Amino acid sequence: MPLISSIHHLTVAHQPAAFVPLRRRRLLAGTVGTLAALAGCATPASVAPVRRRFVSAGVEISYLQAGEGETVVLAHGFSSSAQQQWVDTGVFHKLAARYRVFALDGRGHGHSGKPHDASQYGPQAAQDAIRLLDHIGQAQGHIVGYSLGAILSGYQLTQSPERFSTCVLAGATPRFRWTAEDQRKLDIEAADLEQGSKKSQILRLWPKDRPQPTDAQIREMSAKDLAGQDHRALAASRRGGARALITPAQVAAIRVPTLGIVGTADPYLAEFRAMKAMNPAIELVTIDGASHATAPGRPELAAAVLEFLGRHRG
């Protein structure tokens, strides 16, 4: 498989094991393991995610946990979930084979609490990863965010850098040059969400080299992404995110080992380049041809994260 371009169950019948002769058990186990491996679906029990919960400043936060080793916290993107962003893409299992992984359902998303007050998002949501570390008794962790998860992780990196072993910002940078026009677009996106539409966001993140989607396609994508979700909570999350702002000087002052990952067809690429110009110590990996929507499922993303974490083991 080419390297990333970089700016640097056959199931045995439900019979108790005690009633299956030892030799037959070994034979069955070997056959199942071999067939599962050939099918590419072998999942060691140690990396099968378990869902747990804790309370973060009054909001119940759900997360998936698996694996052993150094702690890695995963924060997903807007209107996604731990299952969709990390498990369904295979990233969770790849990481959990080597690390103790915790994938949050961000507040307003998935199985977590869904307040409708914008003040419960932004900086409050950014602290959920840190409060998870407190909950599990860890002073530090490797924190990996995608899109909104990256925006929040990057913000918190400047507030409590001592809690980060490393930081991976994928699909988005922290908001270090927020403008009145950015705020206007965010307000429109929040209003769209209250009506059950992601039109403005879809158009903002649409690859520049592809024809614009039709209204019918936008309706279809919105319906798929927002099915079963709390629209008011998502709108509050959008509005609250405008409170998680940092400055270029704070970007330049980052000393925690940090990696940026972005697709070359993602409009956020310009922000990543600007971030790296402000702080050349931040590493940047690009995924050729990947858009904001497709990058999470590309094998290059998990490979880049694993390579980076491997160089920064405690």
Coordinates of C-alpha atoms in Angstrom, one line a residue:
M1 CA 0.0 0.0 0.0
P2 CA 1.5 3.4 -1.0
L3 CA 2.7 5.6 1.9
I4 CA 0.7 8.6 2.9
S5 CA 1.6 11.8 1.1
S6 CA 2.8 14.1 3.8
I7 CA 3.7 17.8 4.4
H8 CA 6.2 16.1 6.6
H9 CA -18.3 -15.9 13.4
L10 CA -18.5 -19.5 12.1
T11 CA -20.1 -20.1 15.5
V12 CA -19.9 -23.4 17.3
A13 CA -23.3 -24.8 18.3
H14 CA -24.3 -23.3 21.7
Q15 CA -23.0 -26.3 23.7
P16 CA -21.2 -25.8 27.0
A17 CA -17.5 -26.1 26.5
A18 CA -17.3 -28.7 29.3
F19 CA -19.4 -31.1 27.2
V20 CA -17.1 -30.8 24.1
P21 CA -14.1 -33.1 24.2
L22 CA -10.8 -31.2 24.5
R23 CA -9.4 -32.4 21.2
R24 CA -12.6 -31.4 19.4
R25 CA -12.6 -28.0 21.2
R26 CA -9.1 -27.3 19.9
L27 CA -10.0 -28.4 16.4
L28 CA -13.1 -26.2 16.4
A29 CA -11.3 -23.3 17.8
G30 CA -8.5 -23.6 15.2
T31 CA -11.0 -23.9 12.4
V32 CA -13.1 -20.9 13.6
G33 CA -10.0 -18.8 14.0
T34 CA -8.6 -19.7 10.6
L35 CA -11.8 -19.0 8.8
A36 CA -12.4 -15.8 10.6
A37 CA -8.9 -14.6 9.8
L38 CA -9.4 -15.5 6.1
A39 CA -12.6 -13.6 6.1
G40 CA -10.9 -10.6 7.6
C41 CA -13.4 -10.4 10.5
A42 CA -11.4 -11.8 13.4
T43 CA -11.9 -9.4 16.4
P44 CA -10.0 -10.3 19.6
A45 CA -12.2 -10.1 22.7
S46 CA -9.8 -7.6 24.1
V47 CA -10.7 -5.0 21.4
A48 CA -14.5 -5.6 21.4
P49 CA -15.9 -2.3 22.6
V50 CA -17.9 -2.1 25.8
R51 CA -20.2 0.8 26.4
R52 CA -19.9 2.7 29.7
R53 CA -21.0 6.0 31.1
F54 CA -20.0 8.8 33.4
V55 CA -21.4 12.2 34.4
S56 CA -19.5 15.3 33.1
A57 CA -20.6 18.5 34.8
G58 CA -24.2 17.3 35.1
V59 CA -24.4 15.8 31.5
E60 CA -24.3 12.0 31.1
I61 CA -21.5 11.0 28.6
S62 CA -21.5 7.6 27.0
Y63 CA -18.3 6.1 25.6
L64 CA -16.9 2.9 24.1
Q65 CA -13.9 1.2 25.7
A66 CA -11.5 -1.6 24.7
G67 CA -7.9 -2.6 24.6
E68 CA -4.9 -2.3 27.0
G69 CA -1.9 -0.1 27.2
E70 CA -1.6 3.7 27.0
T71 CA -4.8 5.7 27.0
V72 CA -6.2 7.1 23.8
V73 CA -9.3 9.2 23.8
L74 CA -11.3 9.6 20.5
A75 CA -13.6 12.5 19.9
H76 CA -15.9 12.3 16.8
G77 CA -17.2 14.9 14.4
F78 CA -20.4 16.9 14.3
S79 CA -23.7 14.9 14.0
S80 CA -21.7 11.6 14.1
S81 CA -21.0 9.2 17.0
A82 CA -18.3 7.0 18.4
Q83 CA -19.8 4.0 16.6
Q84 CA -20.1 5.8 13.2
Q85 CA -16.9 7.7 13.3
W86 CA -14.5 5.3 14.8
V87 CA -15.9 1.7 15.0
D88 CA -17.7 1.5 11.6
T89 CA -14.6 2.9 9.9
G90 CA -12.3 0.4 11.6
V91 CA -10.1 3.0 13.3
F92 CA -11.3 2.0 16.8
H93 CA -10.2 -1.7 16.4
K94 CA -6.9 -0.9 14.9
L95 CA -6.1 1.4 17.8
A96 CA -7.5 -0.9 20.5
A97 CA -5.2 -3.7 19.3
R98 CA -2.3 -1.6 20.7
Y99 CA -3.8 0.9 23.2
R100 CA -6.5 1.3 25.8
V101 CA -9.1 3.2 23.8
F102 CA -12.0 5.4 24.9
A103 CA -14.3 6.7 22.2
L104 CA -16.7 9.4 23.4
D105 CA -20.2 10.1 22.2
G106 CA -20.0 13.9 22.4
R107 CA -22.7 15.7 24.3
G108 CA -25.7 16.3 22.0
H109 CA -24.8 13.1 20.1
G110 CA -25.2 9.4 20.2
H111 CA -26.0 7.9 23.6
S112 CA -24.9 10.9 25.5
G113 CA -27.0 13.6 27.1
K114 CA -28.5 16.2 24.8
P115 CA -28.9 19.6 26.5
H116 CA -30.6 22.4 24.4
D117 CA -28.6 25.2 25.9
A118 CA -25.7 26.5 23.8
S119 CA -23.7 27.3 27.0
Q120 CA -23.4 23.5 27.6
Y121 CA -21.3 23.1 24.4
G122 CA -18.1 24.6 23.1
P123 CA -15.7 24.9 26.1
Q124 CA -17.9 22.6 28.2
A125 CA -17.9 19.9 25.5
A126 CA -14.1 20.3 25.1
Q127 CA -13.6 19.5 28.8
D128 CA -15.5 16.2 28.5
A129 CA -12.3 14.4 27.3
I130 CA -10.4 15.8 30.3
R131 CA -13.2 14.8 32.7
L132 CA -13.1 11.3 31.2
L133 CA -9.4 11.1 32.1
D134 CA -10.4 12.2 35.6
H135 CA -13.1 9.5 35.7
I136 CA -10.7 6.7 34.7
G137 CA -7.9 8.1 37.0
Q138 CA -5.5 9.1 34.2
A139 CA -3.3 12.2 34.4
Q140 CA -2.7 12.2 30.7
G141 CA -3.9 10.6 27.5
H142 CA -3.3 10.7 23.7
I143 CA -6.3 12.7 22.4
V144 CA -7.5 12.2 18.8
G145 CA -10.3 14.4 17.4
Y146 CA -12.0 14.5 14.0
S147 CA -13.8 17.6 12.7
L148 CA -15.8 19.0 15.6
G149 CA -13.8 16.6 17.9
A150 CA -10.6 18.2 16.5
I151 CA -11.9 21.8 17.0
L152 CA -12.7 21.0 20.7
S153 CA -9.5 19.0 21.3
G154 CA -7.4 21.8 19.8
Y155 CA -9.1 24.3 22.0
Q156 CA -8.6 22.2 25.2
L157 CA -5.0 21.6 24.2
T158 CA -4.4 25.3 24.8
Q159 CA -6.3 25.3 28.1
S160 CA -4.8 22.2 29.8
P161 CA -1.8 21.0 27.8
E162 CA -0.5 19.0 30.8
R163 CA -3.4 16.5 30.2
F164 CA -2.3 15.7 26.7
S165 CA 0.4 13.1 26.0
T166 CA -0.1 13.9 22.3
C167 CA -2.9 15.5 20.2
V168 CA -4.1 14.5 16.8
L169 CA -6.3 17.0 14.9
A170 CA -8.0 15.3 11.9
G171 CA -10.4 17.0 9.5
A172 CA -10.3 20.4 11.2
T173 CA -8.1 22.7 13.1
P174 CA -9.0 24.7 16.3
R175 CA -10.7 28.0 15.5
F176 CA -7.7 30.4 15.6
R177 CA -8.9 33.1 13.1
W178 CA -12.6 33.3 13.6
T179 CA -14.4 36.1 11.7
A180 CA -17.8 37.8 11.6
E181 CA -18.4 35.9 8.3
D182 CA -17.6 32.6 10.0
Q183 CA -20.1 33.5 12.8
R184 CA -22.8 34.4 10.2
K185 CA -22.3 31.0 8.5
L186 CA -22.5 29.2 11.8
D187 CA -25.8 30.9 12.7
I188 CA -27.2 29.9 9.4
E189 CA -26.1 26.3 9.9
A190 CA -27.7 26.2 13.4
A191 CA -31.0 27.6 12.0
D192 CA -30.9 24.9 9.2
L193 CA -30.4 22.2 11.8
E194 CA -33.4 23.3 13.8
Q195 CA -35.4 22.6 10.6
G196 CA -33.8 19.2 10.2
S197 CA -31.4 20.2 7.4
K198 CA -27.6 20.3 7.0
K199 CA -27.7 22.2 3.7
S200 CA -25.3 25.0 4.7
Q201 CA -22.8 22.7 6.3
I202 CA -22.9 20.2 3.4
L203 CA -22.2 23.0 0.9
R204 CA -19.4 24.5 3.1
L205 CA -17.5 21.2 3.2
W206 CA -18.3 20.0 -0.3
P207 CA -15.1 19.3 -2.3
K208 CA -14.3 22.1 -4.6
D209 CA -13.4 19.8 -7.5
R210 CA -16.9 18.1 -7.5
P211 CA -20.2 19.4 -8.9
Q212 CA -22.4 20.9 -6.3
P213 CA -25.1 18.5 -5.0
T214 CA -28.7 19.1 -6.0
D215 CA -31.4 20.1 -3.5
A216 CA -32.7 16.5 -3.7
Q217 CA -29.3 15.1 -2.9
I218 CA -28.9 17.6 0.0
R219 CA -32.3 16.5 1.4
E220 CA -31.3 12.9 1.2
M221 CA -27.9 13.4 2.8
S222 CA -29.5 15.5 5.6
A223 CA -32.1 12.9 6.3
K224 CA -29.5 10.2 6.5
D225 CA -27.1 12.1 8.8
L226 CA -29.8 13.5 11.1
A227 CA -32.1 10.4 11.3
G228 CA -33.1 9.8 15.0
Q229 CA -31.1 12.8 16.2
D230 CA -32.1 15.7 18.4
H231 CA -32.1 18.7 16.1
R232 CA -32.3 21.2 18.9
A233 CA -29.3 19.7 20.7
L234 CA -27.3 19.8 17.4
A235 CA -28.2 23.4 16.8
A236 CA -27.1 24.2 20.4
S237 CA -23.9 22.4 19.8
R238 CA -23.3 24.4 16.7
R239 CA -23.9 27.7 18.4
G240 CA -21.9 26.7 21.5
G241 CA -18.9 25.8 19.3
A242 CA -18.4 29.5 18.5
R243 CA -17.2 29.9 22.1
A244 CA -14.3 27.6 21.7
L245 CA -11.9 30.1 20.1
I246 CA -8.2 30.5 20.4
T247 CA -5.6 32.9 19.0
P248 CA -2.7 32.5 16.5
A249 CA -0.4 33.2 19.5
Q250 CA -1.8 30.2 21.3
V251 CA -1.3 28.0 18.2
A252 CA 2.3 29.2 18.1
A253 CA 2.8 28.3 21.7
I254 CA 1.7 24.6 21.4
R255 CA 4.5 22.4 22.7
V256 CA 2.6 19.1 23.0
P257 CA 3.5 16.8 20.1
T258 CA 0.7 17.4 17.7
L259 CA -0.3 15.9 14.3
G260 CA -2.7 17.3 11.7
I261 CA -4.4 15.0 9.2
V262 CA -6.5 16.3 6.4
G263 CA -7.7 15.2 2.9
T264 CA -6.4 17.2 -0.1
A265 CA -10.0 17.7 -1.2
D266 CA -11.1 19.0 2.2
P267 CA -11.7 22.8 2.4
Y268 CA -10.0 22.7 5.9
L269 CA -6.6 22.1 4.1
A270 CA -6.0 25.8 4.0
E271 CA -6.5 26.1 7.8
F272 CA -4.0 23.2 8.4
R273 CA -1.4 24.9 6.3
A274 CA -2.0 28.2 8.1
M275 CA -1.7 26.4 11.5
K276 CA 1.6 24.7 10.4
A277 CA 3.0 28.1 9.3
M278 CA 2.3 29.5 12.8
N279 CA 3.9 26.5 14.5
P280 CA 6.2 24.4 12.2
A281 CA 6.6 21.8 15.0
I282 CA 3.1 20.6 14.3
E283 CA 3.3 17.7 11.9
L284 CA 0.9 17.6 8.9
V285 CA -0.1 14.6 6.9
T286 CA -2.4 14.8 3.9
I287 CA -4.6 12.0 2.4
D288 CA -4.6 12.4 -1.4
G289 CA -8.0 12.9 -2.9
A290 CA -9.9 12.5 0.4
S291 CA -12.7 14.8 1.3
H292 CA -14.0 15.8 4.7
A293 CA -16.6 13.1 4.5
T294 CA -14.4 10.3 3.1
A295 CA -11.1 10.8 5.1
P296 CA -12.3 8.9 8.2
G297 CA -12.8 5.7 6.3
R298 CA -9.5 5.9 4.4
P299 CA -6.8 3.5 5.8
E300 CA -4.3 6.2 5.6
L301 CA -5.9 8.0 8.5
A302 CA -5.6 5.1 11.0
A303 CA -2.1 4.4 9.7
A304 CA -1.0 8.0 10.3
V305 CA -2.4 8.0 13.8
L306 CA -0.7 4.7 14.7
E307 CA 2.6 5.8 13.3
F308 CA 2.5 9.1 15.2
L309 CA 1.4 7.5 18.5
G310 CA 4.1 4.8 18.0
R311 CA 6.8 7.5 18.1
H312 CA 5.4 9.1 21.2
R313 CA 4.8 6.2 23.6
G314 CA 5.3 7.1 27.2

